[in-house]
Amino acid sequence: KFKGKAIADLAIGDSGKKKFGLMFMNNAFGMALREETVKNLKAQGVEIVTDVVYELNKVDYKAELQRLFAKKPQTIIGTWYAKEGMVSVKQAYEMGLLNVSQVPWYSPEMVSSFATAVKEIPDALEGIKGLTPLPPGVLYVDKFKKKMGRDPITAYAAMNYDALIMIAMAANFANSTDPAAIRDALWKIDDFYRGQSTGGDKRFVGGGVQGFGRYERAIIKGGKIISYK
């Protein structure tokens, strides 16, 4: 929920535009994020002129990209996994559709969307903006370095750490290994566990999503995803 609002606020405030095109993957994560993004865009008076839902694991997204730009959106919001992101931005660039000076692109998942593309075709991604998780907490980093002898590769590892700790706490609270009992107990332990990812607030909201995470704004420059103020 928070991420949908955060990307809408960034894209509207940064671009100053009111006609948007959307591109989200057709799975539970993509549809939930799309729903929140649409809700927050419309609440701020944005017109969604194209709304593309794409299937995963394809090797060609030209048709989807043509639909995305069919009604001349002024701004794009989209999210991908690394493989789909690589194909989509490469083809968009080759088709002349990826020009952020004319139509800015924003992604609520910069790291997962462009993990491959930023290494393979960094010039094509220059200037794309979006959100990344805050750096992991010191406790997690220290534990990881002591065990592995190096820094964590990505902040998403801290999310996995939090998930494991919270499941263990919930199982202990429920005094059970039954999945339903653990699920129900997560609602009881979420407000007193201080996490190591996305700012640490792990409280759940309706539907079982974590609604109070914090992310930082980012931009791709020189082949790197860096902080954007």
Tab-separated table of C-alpha atoms in Angstrom:
chain	number	residue	atom	x	y	z
A	1	LYS	CA	0.000	0.000	0.000
A	2	PHE	CA	2.724	2.451	0.942
A	3	LYS	CA	4.726	1.738	-2.195
A	4	GLY	CA	1.779	2.518	-4.472
A	5	LYS	CA	1.396	5.914	-2.838
A	6	ALA	CA	5.131	6.580	-2.784
A	7	ILE	CA	5.607	5.924	-6.509
A	8	ALA	CA	2.509	7.951	-7.401
A	9	ASP	CA	3.743	10.892	-5.319
A	10	LEU	CA	7.214	10.710	-6.864
A	11	ALA	CA	6.025	10.433	-10.461
A	12	ILE	CA	3.442	13.210	-10.187
A	13	GLY	CA	5.613	15.603	-8.214
A	14	ASP	CA	8.759	15.008	-10.236
A	15	SER	CA	7.267	14.939	-13.727
A	16	GLY	CA	4.543	17.537	-13.317
A	17	LYS	CA	2.474	15.544	-15.835
A	18	LYS	CA	-1.137	14.349	-15.678
A	19	LYS	CA	-1.426	11.685	-18.424
A	20	PHE	CA	0.134	8.373	-17.411
A	21	GLY	CA	0.802	4.966	-18.949
A	22	LEU	CA	1.154	1.907	-16.692
A	23	MET	CA	2.860	-1.464	-17.203
A	24	PHE	CA	2.578	-4.109	-14.464
A	25	MET	CA	3.066	-7.890	-14.429
A	26	ASN	CA	0.079	-10.223	-14.224
A	27	ASN	CA	0.600	-11.873	-10.847
A	28	ALA	CA	-0.571	-11.258	-7.285
A	29	PHE	CA	2.285	-8.872	-6.493
A	30	GLY	CA	1.951	-6.892	-9.703
A	31	MET	CA	-1.826	-6.577	-9.493
A	32	ALA	CA	-1.786	-5.476	-5.839
A	33	LEU	CA	0.867	-2.849	-6.563
A	34	ARG	CA	-0.970	-1.719	-9.697
A	35	GLU	CA	-4.232	-1.345	-7.762
A	36	GLU	CA	-2.634	0.873	-5.118
A	37	THR	CA	-0.767	2.901	-7.733
A	38	VAL	CA	-3.934	3.500	-9.768
A	39	LYS	CA	-5.875	4.507	-6.664
A	40	ASN	CA	-3.257	7.041	-5.622
A	41	LEU	CA	-2.790	8.437	-9.129
A	42	LYS	CA	-6.522	8.991	-9.590
A	43	ALA	CA	-6.802	10.585	-6.148
A	44	GLN	CA	-4.393	13.255	-7.394
A	45	GLY	CA	-6.241	13.915	-10.633
A	46	VAL	CA	-4.112	11.832	-12.992
A	47	GLU	CA	-5.625	10.428	-16.191
A	48	ILE	CA	-4.448	6.878	-16.934
A	49	VAL	CA	-4.440	6.768	-20.723
A	50	THR	CA	-2.896	3.293	-21.117
A	51	ASP	CA	-2.896	0.408	-18.648
A	52	VAL	CA	-0.881	-2.631	-19.776
A	53	VAL	CA	-0.883	-5.902	-17.825
A	54	TYR	CA	1.776	-8.250	-19.192
A	55	GLU	CA	2.546	-11.942	-18.803
A	56	LEU	CA	5.847	-13.136	-17.347
A	57	ASN	CA	8.530	-15.203	-19.097
A	58	LYS	CA	8.020	-13.814	-22.598
A	59	VAL	CA	10.909	-13.026	-24.931
A	60	ASP	CA	9.131	-10.246	-26.808
A	61	TYR	CA	7.207	-7.310	-25.331
A	62	LYS	CA	6.960	-5.139	-28.433
A	63	ALA	CA	3.170	-5.470	-28.621
A	64	GLU	CA	2.795	-4.491	-24.968
A	65	LEU	CA	5.118	-1.510	-25.434
A	66	GLN	CA	3.170	-0.363	-28.480
A	67	ARG	CA	-0.036	-0.471	-26.425
A	68	LEU	CA	1.694	1.360	-23.592
A	69	PHE	CA	2.523	4.291	-25.874
A	70	ALA	CA	-0.549	4.085	-28.142
A	71	LYS	CA	-2.327	7.075	-26.571
A	72	LYS	CA	0.780	9.190	-26.037
A	73	PRO	CA	1.221	9.081	-22.240
A	74	GLN	CA	3.310	11.870	-20.763
A	75	THR	CA	4.779	9.670	-18.014
A	76	ILE	CA	5.342	5.921	-17.535
A	77	ILE	CA	5.125	3.889	-14.325
A	78	GLY	CA	6.088	0.225	-14.581
A	79	THR	CA	7.597	-2.658	-12.699
A	80	TRP	CA	9.304	-5.842	-13.849
A	81	TYR	CA	11.465	-8.707	-12.697
A	82	ALA	CA	15.055	-8.665	-13.939
A	83	LYS	CA	14.492	-10.851	-17.028
A	84	GLU	CA	11.339	-9.061	-18.159
A	85	GLY	CA	12.886	-5.698	-17.333
A	86	MET	CA	15.880	-6.453	-19.525
A	87	VAL	CA	13.704	-7.390	-22.506
A	88	SER	CA	11.261	-4.512	-22.045
A	89	VAL	CA	13.736	-1.660	-21.713
A	90	LYS	CA	15.982	-3.008	-24.475
A	91	GLN	CA	13.070	-3.227	-26.890
A	92	ALA	CA	11.629	0.117	-25.786
A	93	TYR	CA	15.017	1.728	-26.400
A	94	GLU	CA	15.339	0.118	-29.831
A	95	MET	CA	11.799	1.239	-30.720
A	96	GLY	CA	12.561	4.836	-29.752
A	97	LEU	CA	10.117	4.704	-26.842
A	98	LEU	CA	12.617	5.049	-24.008
A	99	ASN	CA	13.557	8.723	-23.931
A	100	VAL	CA	13.155	10.031	-20.391
A	101	SER	CA	13.806	13.632	-21.430
A	102	GLN	CA	10.497	13.494	-23.335
A	103	VAL	CA	8.509	10.868	-21.413
A	104	PRO	CA	9.967	10.110	-17.954
A	105	TRP	CA	9.888	6.545	-16.625
A	106	TYR	CA	9.384	5.601	-12.956
A	107	SER	CA	9.508	2.202	-11.251
A	108	PRO	CA	8.496	1.262	-7.690
A	109	GLU	CA	11.017	-1.618	-7.835
A	110	MET	CA	14.247	-0.241	-9.270
A	111	VAL	CA	16.560	-3.000	-8.032
A	112	SER	CA	14.509	-6.024	-9.050
A	113	SER	CA	13.290	-4.413	-12.300
A	114	PHE	CA	16.693	-3.432	-13.662
A	115	ALA	CA	19.234	-5.695	-11.940
A	116	THR	CA	20.288	-7.194	-15.277
A	117	ALA	CA	19.616	-4.271	-17.602
A	118	VAL	CA	21.658	-1.791	-15.580
A	119	LYS	CA	24.712	-4.012	-16.152
A	120	GLU	CA	24.038	-4.927	-19.775
A	121	ILE	CA	22.598	-1.720	-21.284
A	122	PRO	CA	23.238	1.087	-18.764
A	123	ASP	CA	23.056	3.871	-21.352
A	124	ALA	CA	19.471	2.940	-22.244
A	125	LEU	CA	18.370	3.266	-18.611
A	126	GLU	CA	20.022	6.608	-17.897
A	127	GLY	CA	17.611	8.877	-16.028
A	128	ILE	CA	14.955	6.314	-15.059
A	129	LYS	CA	13.740	7.078	-11.530
A	130	GLY	CA	11.925	5.155	-8.832
A	131	LEU	CA	12.152	3.573	-5.389
A	132	THR	CA	14.658	1.313	-3.657
A	133	PRO	CA	14.625	-0.151	-0.131
A	134	LEU	CA	16.459	1.779	2.541
A	135	PRO	CA	19.850	0.258	3.409
A	136	PRO	CA	19.524	-2.700	5.810
A	137	GLY	CA	19.858	-2.084	9.535
A	138	VAL	CA	23.221	-2.190	11.263
A	139	LEU	CA	22.358	-5.309	13.287
A	140	TYR	CA	21.701	-7.342	10.145
A	141	VAL	CA	24.777	-6.006	8.339
A	142	ASP	CA	27.044	-6.780	11.304
A	143	LYS	CA	25.676	-10.310	11.655
A	144	PHE	CA	25.979	-10.946	7.929
A	145	LYS	CA	29.572	-9.674	7.735
A	146	LYS	CA	30.599	-11.751	10.753
A	147	LYS	CA	29.151	-14.900	9.181
A	148	MET	CA	29.999	-14.333	5.503
A	149	GLY	CA	33.029	-12.045	5.608
A	150	ARG	CA	31.472	-9.509	3.217
A	151	ASP	CA	28.674	-6.969	2.959
A	152	PRO	CA	25.183	-8.071	1.844
A	153	ILE	CA	24.739	-7.816	-1.913
A	154	THR	CA	21.290	-6.239	-1.743
A	155	ALA	CA	18.862	-4.746	0.761
A	156	TYR	CA	16.337	-7.436	-0.199
A	157	ALA	CA	18.375	-9.913	1.828
A	158	ALA	CA	17.410	-7.960	4.952
A	159	MET	CA	13.733	-8.458	4.079
A	160	ASN	CA	14.298	-12.218	3.997
A	161	TYR	CA	16.019	-11.963	7.378
A	162	ASP	CA	13.034	-10.091	8.818
A	163	ALA	CA	10.598	-12.617	7.376
A	164	LEU	CA	12.479	-15.534	8.940
A	165	ILE	CA	12.720	-13.874	12.360
A	166	MET	CA	9.035	-12.909	12.339
A	167	ILE	CA	7.947	-16.425	11.369
A	168	ALA	CA	10.060	-17.865	14.191
A	169	MET	CA	8.600	-15.363	16.671
A	170	ALA	CA	5.057	-16.115	15.518
A	171	ALA	CA	5.600	-19.878	15.770
A	172	ASN	CA	6.902	-19.413	19.298
A	173	PHE	CA	3.992	-17.142	20.223
A	174	ALA	CA	1.477	-19.621	18.793
A	175	ASN	CA	3.349	-22.562	20.326
A	176	SER	CA	2.634	-24.348	17.071
A	177	THR	CA	4.096	-25.230	13.687
A	178	ASP	CA	0.684	-25.114	12.017
A	179	PRO	CA	0.841	-22.594	9.123
A	180	ALA	CA	-2.564	-21.064	9.930
A	181	ALA	CA	-1.645	-20.591	13.581
A	182	ILE	CA	1.666	-18.970	12.626
A	183	ARG	CA	-0.105	-16.703	10.124
A	184	ASP	CA	-2.587	-15.531	12.754
A	185	ALA	CA	0.177	-14.983	15.314
A	186	LEU	CA	2.083	-12.701	12.923
A	187	TRP	CA	-0.578	-10.057	13.577
A	188	LYS	CA	0.208	-10.273	17.290
A	189	ILE	CA	3.991	-9.882	17.077
A	190	ASP	CA	4.294	-7.367	14.229
A	191	ASP	CA	4.119	-4.243	16.386
A	192	PHE	CA	6.955	-5.120	18.763
A	193	TYR	CA	9.525	-6.461	16.301
A	194	ARG	CA	11.841	-3.765	14.985
A	195	GLY	CA	12.948	-5.003	11.585
A	196	GLN	CA	16.165	-4.567	9.646
A	197	SER	CA	14.566	-3.620	6.305
A	198	THR	CA	12.502	-0.738	4.864
A	199	GLY	CA	12.907	1.403	7.963
A	200	GLY	CA	12.058	-1.313	10.478
A	201	ASP	CA	8.276	-0.874	10.892
A	202	LYS	CA	6.837	-4.328	10.216
A	203	ARG	CA	3.171	-3.739	11.144
A	204	PHE	CA	0.548	-5.263	8.877
A	205	VAL	CA	-2.532	-3.584	7.449
A	206	GLY	CA	-5.637	-4.967	5.714
A	207	GLY	CA	-4.964	-7.975	3.542
A	208	GLY	CA	-1.786	-8.867	5.402
A	209	VAL	CA	0.570	-6.450	3.664
A	210	GLN	CA	3.108	-4.332	5.510
A	211	GLY	CA	1.845	-0.786	5.201
A	212	PHE	CA	4.476	1.330	6.925
A	213	GLY	CA	7.718	0.560	5.111
A	214	ARG	CA	10.040	3.315	3.984
A	215	TYR	CA	11.890	3.516	0.680
A	216	GLU	CA	14.298	5.998	-0.802
A	217	ARG	CA	14.017	7.720	-4.148
A	218	ALA	CA	16.576	6.638	-6.716
A	219	ILE	CA	17.788	7.395	-10.235
A	220	ILE	CA	19.967	5.481	-12.694
A	221	LYS	CA	23.104	7.438	-13.517
A	222	GLY	CA	26.323	6.184	-15.041
A	223	GLY	CA	25.178	2.584	-14.852
A	224	LYS	CA	24.363	2.769	-11.137
A	225	ILE	CA	21.204	3.097	-9.083
A	226	ILE	CA	21.891	6.033	-6.772
A	227	SER	CA	19.921	8.186	-4.355
A	228	TYR	CA	17.732	10.879	-5.924
A	229	LYS	CA	16.699	13.954	-3.964
